[in-house]
């Protein structure tokens, strides 16, 4: 199994609408990319100071399935249209479990 | 449910032994902290360039259970003795699911 994890911080001028649109767009992907075994995402809960703003955790059966997701046009569209315009920083890891 | 996610990059002079010791120490925590519902951690799989080095994903039934883990002396010891000596950067999010 591959667990893909990515954390984002948003730019200071990112609007609440732009932030909400990220989650909304990501929410369409499980219906479009059947390789997704589990998919959790959302904004930070505000428990600790200094956290990143948003997280995505996506599970796949194999590296190949993860690569389908990574390079999928619908996923790439979410990145280009929703995430890139408001991203300040990105941190990612893929875990092989 | 609360999903705690943290990604680390290690310092350039971190040794393989020091990196392995992080995973080994984290592996003892599920036996010491019963609030942990699910616990996955490990080094980046090397699929993509520019990733962080290590990830921890920990699931809890509630914010209170997460706070027990966060402040637990055994967890704090792993941070102080294994992680702090070799951490270059840290990115974290807690998701409320």
mmCIF file of C-alpha atoms in Angstrom:
data_model
loop_
_atom_site.group_PDB
_atom_site.id
_atom_site.type_symbol
_atom_site.label_atom_id
_atom_site.label_comp_id
_atom_site.label_asym_id
_atom_site.label_seq_id
_atom_site.Cartn_x
_atom_site.Cartn_y
_atom_site.Cartn_z
ATOM 1 C CA UNK A 1 0.000 0.000 0.000
ATOM 2 C CA UNK A 2 1.118 3.572 -0.715
ATOM 3 C CA UNK A 3 0.016 6.436 1.471
ATOM 4 C CA UNK A 4 0.412 9.833 -0.222
ATOM 5 C CA UNK A 5 0.483 12.739 2.238
ATOM 6 C CA UNK A 6 0.662 16.420 1.303
ATOM 7 C CA UNK A 7 0.402 19.508 3.523
ATOM 8 C CA UNK A 8 -0.129 23.056 2.239
ATOM 9 C CA UNK A 9 0.089 26.548 3.602
ATOM 10 C CA UNK A 10 -1.988 29.145 1.794
ATOM 11 C CA UNK A 11 -0.977 32.662 0.808
ATOM 12 C CA UNK A 12 -2.095 35.492 3.113
ATOM 13 C CA UNK A 13 -4.450 36.860 0.468
ATOM 14 C CA UNK A 14 -6.170 33.520 -0.196
ATOM 15 C CA UNK A 15 -9.903 33.996 0.296
ATOM 16 C CA UNK A 16 -12.191 31.662 2.231
ATOM 17 C CA UNK A 17 -13.981 30.943 -1.055
ATOM 18 C CA UNK A 18 -10.712 29.894 -2.727
ATOM 19 C CA UNK A 19 -9.852 27.672 0.266
ATOM 20 C CA UNK A 20 -13.294 26.069 0.255
ATOM 21 C CA UNK A 21 -13.056 25.489 -3.499
ATOM 22 C CA UNK A 22 -9.979 23.296 -2.956
ATOM 23 C CA UNK A 23 -11.887 20.887 -0.731
ATOM 24 C CA UNK A 24 -14.881 20.938 -3.029
ATOM 25 C CA UNK A 25 -12.763 20.078 -6.080
ATOM 26 C CA UNK A 26 -10.809 17.347 -4.266
ATOM 27 C CA UNK A 27 -14.129 15.853 -3.219
ATOM 28 C CA UNK A 28 -14.930 15.042 -6.843
ATOM 29 C CA UNK A 29 -11.788 12.953 -7.379
ATOM 30 C CA UNK A 30 -12.814 9.647 -5.695
ATOM 31 C CA UNK A 31 -15.632 9.433 -8.244
ATOM 32 C CA UNK A 32 -13.217 10.043 -11.106
ATOM 33 C CA UNK A 33 -10.119 8.088 -9.992
ATOM 34 C CA UNK A 34 -11.048 4.549 -8.895
ATOM 35 C CA UNK A 35 -7.474 3.825 -7.776
ATOM 36 C CA UNK A 36 -8.145 5.885 -4.646
ATOM 37 C CA UNK A 37 -8.642 3.390 -1.773
ATOM 38 C CA UNK A 38 -9.038 6.027 0.955
ATOM 39 C CA UNK A 39 -9.061 9.803 0.709
ATOM 40 C CA UNK A 40 -9.119 12.233 3.617
ATOM 41 C CA UNK A 41 -8.480 15.961 3.293
ATOM 42 C CA UNK A 42 -9.348 19.205 4.948
ATOM 43 C CA UNK A 43 -8.192 22.285 6.750
ATOM 44 C CA UNK A 44 -6.185 22.250 9.970
ATOM 45 C CA UNK A 45 -8.365 21.919 13.087
ATOM 46 C CA UNK A 46 -6.634 24.834 14.855
ATOM 47 C CA UNK A 47 -5.482 22.820 17.871
ATOM 48 C CA UNK A 48 -1.806 23.815 17.657
ATOM 49 C CA UNK A 49 0.018 27.008 16.668
ATOM 50 C CA UNK A 50 2.306 27.059 13.659
ATOM 51 C CA UNK A 51 0.610 24.267 11.727
ATOM 52 C CA UNK A 52 0.158 24.085 7.992
ATOM 53 C CA UNK A 53 -3.282 25.026 6.687
ATOM 54 C CA UNK A 54 -4.518 21.989 4.749
ATOM 55 C CA UNK A 55 -3.782 18.279 4.395
ATOM 56 C CA UNK A 56 -4.525 15.481 1.952
ATOM 57 C CA UNK A 57 -3.978 11.794 2.801
ATOM 58 C CA UNK A 58 -4.610 9.379 -0.079
ATOM 59 C CA UNK A 59 -4.153 5.592 0.051
ATOM 60 C CA UNK A 60 -3.473 3.311 -2.931
ATOM 61 C CA UNK A 61 -2.916 -0.410 -3.449
ATOM 62 C CA UNK A 62 0.329 0.139 -5.360
ATOM 63 C CA UNK A 63 2.839 2.681 -6.621
ATOM 64 C CA UNK A 64 1.319 2.340 -10.091
ATOM 65 C CA UNK A 65 -2.120 3.239 -8.747
ATOM 66 C CA UNK A 66 -0.655 6.259 -6.970
ATOM 67 C CA UNK A 67 1.013 7.387 -10.224
ATOM 68 C CA UNK A 68 -2.340 7.141 -12.045
ATOM 69 C CA UNK A 69 -3.742 9.557 -9.446
ATOM 70 C CA UNK A 70 -0.694 11.819 -9.462
ATOM 71 C CA UNK A 71 -0.766 12.273 -13.232
ATOM 72 C CA UNK A 72 -4.529 12.049 -13.751
ATOM 73 C CA UNK A 73 -5.860 15.057 -15.746
ATOM 74 C CA UNK A 74 -8.684 15.686 -13.264
ATOM 75 C CA UNK A 75 -6.203 15.744 -10.366
ATOM 76 C CA UNK A 76 -3.825 17.942 -12.319
ATOM 77 C CA UNK A 77 -6.719 20.324 -13.046
ATOM 78 C CA UNK A 78 -7.457 20.707 -9.330
ATOM 79 C CA UNK A 79 -3.792 21.479 -8.720
ATOM 80 C CA UNK A 80 -3.568 24.008 -11.553
ATOM 81 C CA UNK A 81 -6.938 25.729 -11.054
ATOM 82 C CA UNK A 82 -7.574 25.536 -7.281
ATOM 83 C CA UNK A 83 -4.326 24.872 -5.415
ATOM 84 C CA UNK A 84 -1.526 26.638 -7.327
ATOM 85 C CA UNK A 85 -3.237 30.071 -7.231
ATOM 86 C CA UNK A 86 -3.227 30.128 -3.408
ATOM 87 C CA UNK A 87 -0.366 27.848 -2.317
ATOM 88 C CA UNK A 88 2.430 29.392 -0.264
ATOM 89 C CA UNK A 89 4.262 26.152 0.608
ATOM 90 C CA UNK A 90 3.907 22.400 0.046
ATOM 91 C CA UNK A 91 5.318 19.443 1.985
ATOM 92 C CA UNK A 92 4.793 15.873 0.824
ATOM 93 C CA UNK A 93 5.771 12.285 1.596
ATOM 94 C CA UNK A 94 4.721 8.977 0.096
ATOM 95 C CA UNK A 95 4.840 6.111 2.608
ATOM 96 C CA UNK A 96 5.209 2.511 1.503
ATOM 97 C CA UNK A 97 3.205 0.514 4.082
ATOM 98 C CA UNK B 1 -11.988 11.451 14.760
ATOM 99 C CA UNK B 2 -8.746 13.408 14.723
ATOM 100 C CA UNK B 3 -5.997 12.632 12.238
ATOM 101 C CA UNK B 4 -2.618 14.032 13.297
ATOM 102 C CA UNK B 5 -0.154 14.342 10.419
ATOM 103 C CA UNK B 6 3.472 15.477 10.701
ATOM 104 C CA UNK B 7 6.214 15.533 8.059
ATOM 105 C CA UNK B 8 9.913 16.018 8.805
ATOM 106 C CA UNK B 9 13.052 16.766 6.867
ATOM 107 C CA UNK B 10 16.285 15.634 8.473
ATOM 108 C CA UNK B 11 19.546 17.529 8.732
ATOM 109 C CA UNK B 12 22.235 16.698 6.169
ATOM 110 C CA UNK B 13 24.462 15.167 8.838
ATOM 111 C CA UNK B 14 21.738 12.890 10.252
ATOM 112 C CA UNK B 15 23.045 9.322 10.175
ATOM 113 C CA UNK B 16 21.095 6.296 8.973
ATOM 114 C CA UNK B 17 21.264 4.968 12.538
ATOM 115 C CA UNK B 18 19.683 8.144 13.914
ATOM 116 C CA UNK B 19 16.949 8.005 11.241
ATOM 117 C CA UNK B 20 16.234 4.332 11.957
ATOM 118 C CA UNK B 21 16.114 5.052 15.692
ATOM 119 C CA UNK B 22 13.179 7.445 15.120
ATOM 120 C CA UNK B 23 11.043 4.702 13.593
ATOM 121 C CA UNK B 24 12.118 2.211 16.217
ATOM 122 C CA UNK B 25 11.172 4.558 19.066
ATOM 123 C CA UNK B 26 7.845 5.552 17.485
ATOM 124 C CA UNK B 27 7.068 1.854 17.139
ATOM 125 C CA UNK B 28 6.952 1.491 20.913
ATOM 126 C CA UNK B 29 4.242 4.150 21.373
ATOM 127 C CA UNK B 30 1.108 2.169 20.399
ATOM 128 C CA UNK B 31 1.906 -0.174 23.301
ATOM 129 C CA UNK B 32 2.291 2.750 25.677
ATOM 130 C CA UNK B 33 -0.476 5.115 24.511
ATOM 131 C CA UNK B 34 -3.805 3.259 24.138
ATOM 132 C CA UNK B 35 -5.512 6.368 22.709
ATOM 133 C CA UNK B 36 -3.767 5.661 19.389
ATOM 134 C CA UNK B 37 -6.416 4.164 17.045
ATOM 135 C CA UNK B 38 -4.141 3.923 13.993
ATOM 136 C CA UNK B 39 -0.478 4.775 13.627
ATOM 137 C CA UNK B 40 1.506 4.762 10.395
ATOM 138 C CA UNK B 41 4.972 6.250 10.022
ATOM 139 C CA UNK B 42 8.104 5.861 7.970
ATOM 140 C CA UNK B 43 10.538 7.349 5.558
ATOM 141 C CA UNK B 44 9.606 8.747 2.151
ATOM 142 C CA UNK B 45 9.410 6.061 -0.551
ATOM 143 C CA UNK B 46 11.573 8.070 -2.988
ATOM 144 C CA UNK B 47 8.970 8.250 -5.759
ATOM 145 C CA UNK B 48 9.073 12.031 -6.182
ATOM 146 C CA UNK B 49 11.826 14.643 -5.963
ATOM 147 C CA UNK B 50 11.715 17.357 -3.342
ATOM 148 C CA UNK B 51 9.681 15.439 -0.770
ATOM 149 C CA UNK B 52 10.089 15.574 2.978
ATOM 150 C CA UNK B 53 11.988 12.683 4.538
ATOM 151 C CA UNK B 54 9.625 11.143 7.092
ATOM 152 C CA UNK B 55 5.929 11.092 7.944
ATOM 153 C CA UNK B 56 3.727 10.159 10.890
ATOM 154 C CA UNK B 57 -0.060 9.747 10.598
ATOM 155 C CA UNK B 58 -1.852 9.080 13.887
ATOM 156 C CA UNK B 59 -5.610 8.670 14.325
ATOM 157 C CA UNK B 60 -7.590 9.308 17.530
ATOM 158 C CA UNK B 61 -11.236 9.109 18.562
ATOM 159 C CA UNK B 62 -11.250 12.657 19.920
ATOM 160 C CA UNK B 63 -9.248 15.846 20.410
ATOM 161 C CA UNK B 64 -8.765 14.865 24.070
ATOM 162 C CA UNK B 65 -7.230 11.536 23.056
ATOM 163 C CA UNK B 66 -4.913 13.330 20.627
ATOM 164 C CA UNK B 67 -3.821 15.709 23.404
ATOM 165 C CA UNK B 68 -3.010 12.735 25.666
ATOM 166 C CA UNK B 69 -0.681 11.482 22.920
ATOM 167 C CA UNK B 70 0.742 14.914 22.159
ATOM 168 C CA UNK B 71 1.697 15.555 25.783
ATOM 169 C CA UNK B 72 2.459 11.975 26.814
ATOM 170 C CA UNK B 73 5.937 11.678 28.450
ATOM 171 C CA UNK B 74 6.892 8.702 26.273
ATOM 172 C CA UNK B 75 5.972 10.632 23.119
ATOM 173 C CA UNK B 76 7.765 13.731 24.362
ATOM 174 C CA UNK B 77 10.855 11.580 25.053
ATOM 175 C CA UNK B 78 10.914 10.338 21.456
ATOM 176 C CA UNK B 79 10.696 13.935 20.259
ATOM 177 C CA UNK B 80 13.447 15.167 22.589
ATOM 178 C CA UNK B 81 15.844 12.216 22.249
ATOM 179 C CA UNK B 82 15.317 10.953 18.687
ATOM 180 C CA UNK B 83 13.667 13.630 16.540
ATOM 181 C CA UNK B 84 14.946 17.014 17.759
ATOM 182 C CA UNK B 85 18.636 16.126 17.327
ATOM 183 C CA UNK B 86 18.197 15.510 13.577
ATOM 184 C CA UNK B 87 15.175 17.583 12.505
ATOM 185 C CA UNK B 88 15.717 20.267 9.882
ATOM 186 C CA UNK B 89 12.036 21.181 9.312
ATOM 187 C CA UNK B 90 8.600 20.115 10.529
ATOM 188 C CA UNK B 91 5.150 20.506 8.929
ATOM 189 C CA UNK B 92 1.994 19.403 10.727
ATOM 190 C CA UNK B 93 -1.777 19.432 10.430
ATOM 191 C CA UNK B 94 -4.510 17.941 12.575
ATOM 192 C CA UNK B 95 -7.617 17.011 10.577
ATOM 193 C CA UNK B 96 -11.028 16.756 12.200
ATOM 194 C CA UNK B 97 -12.794 13.978 10.271
#
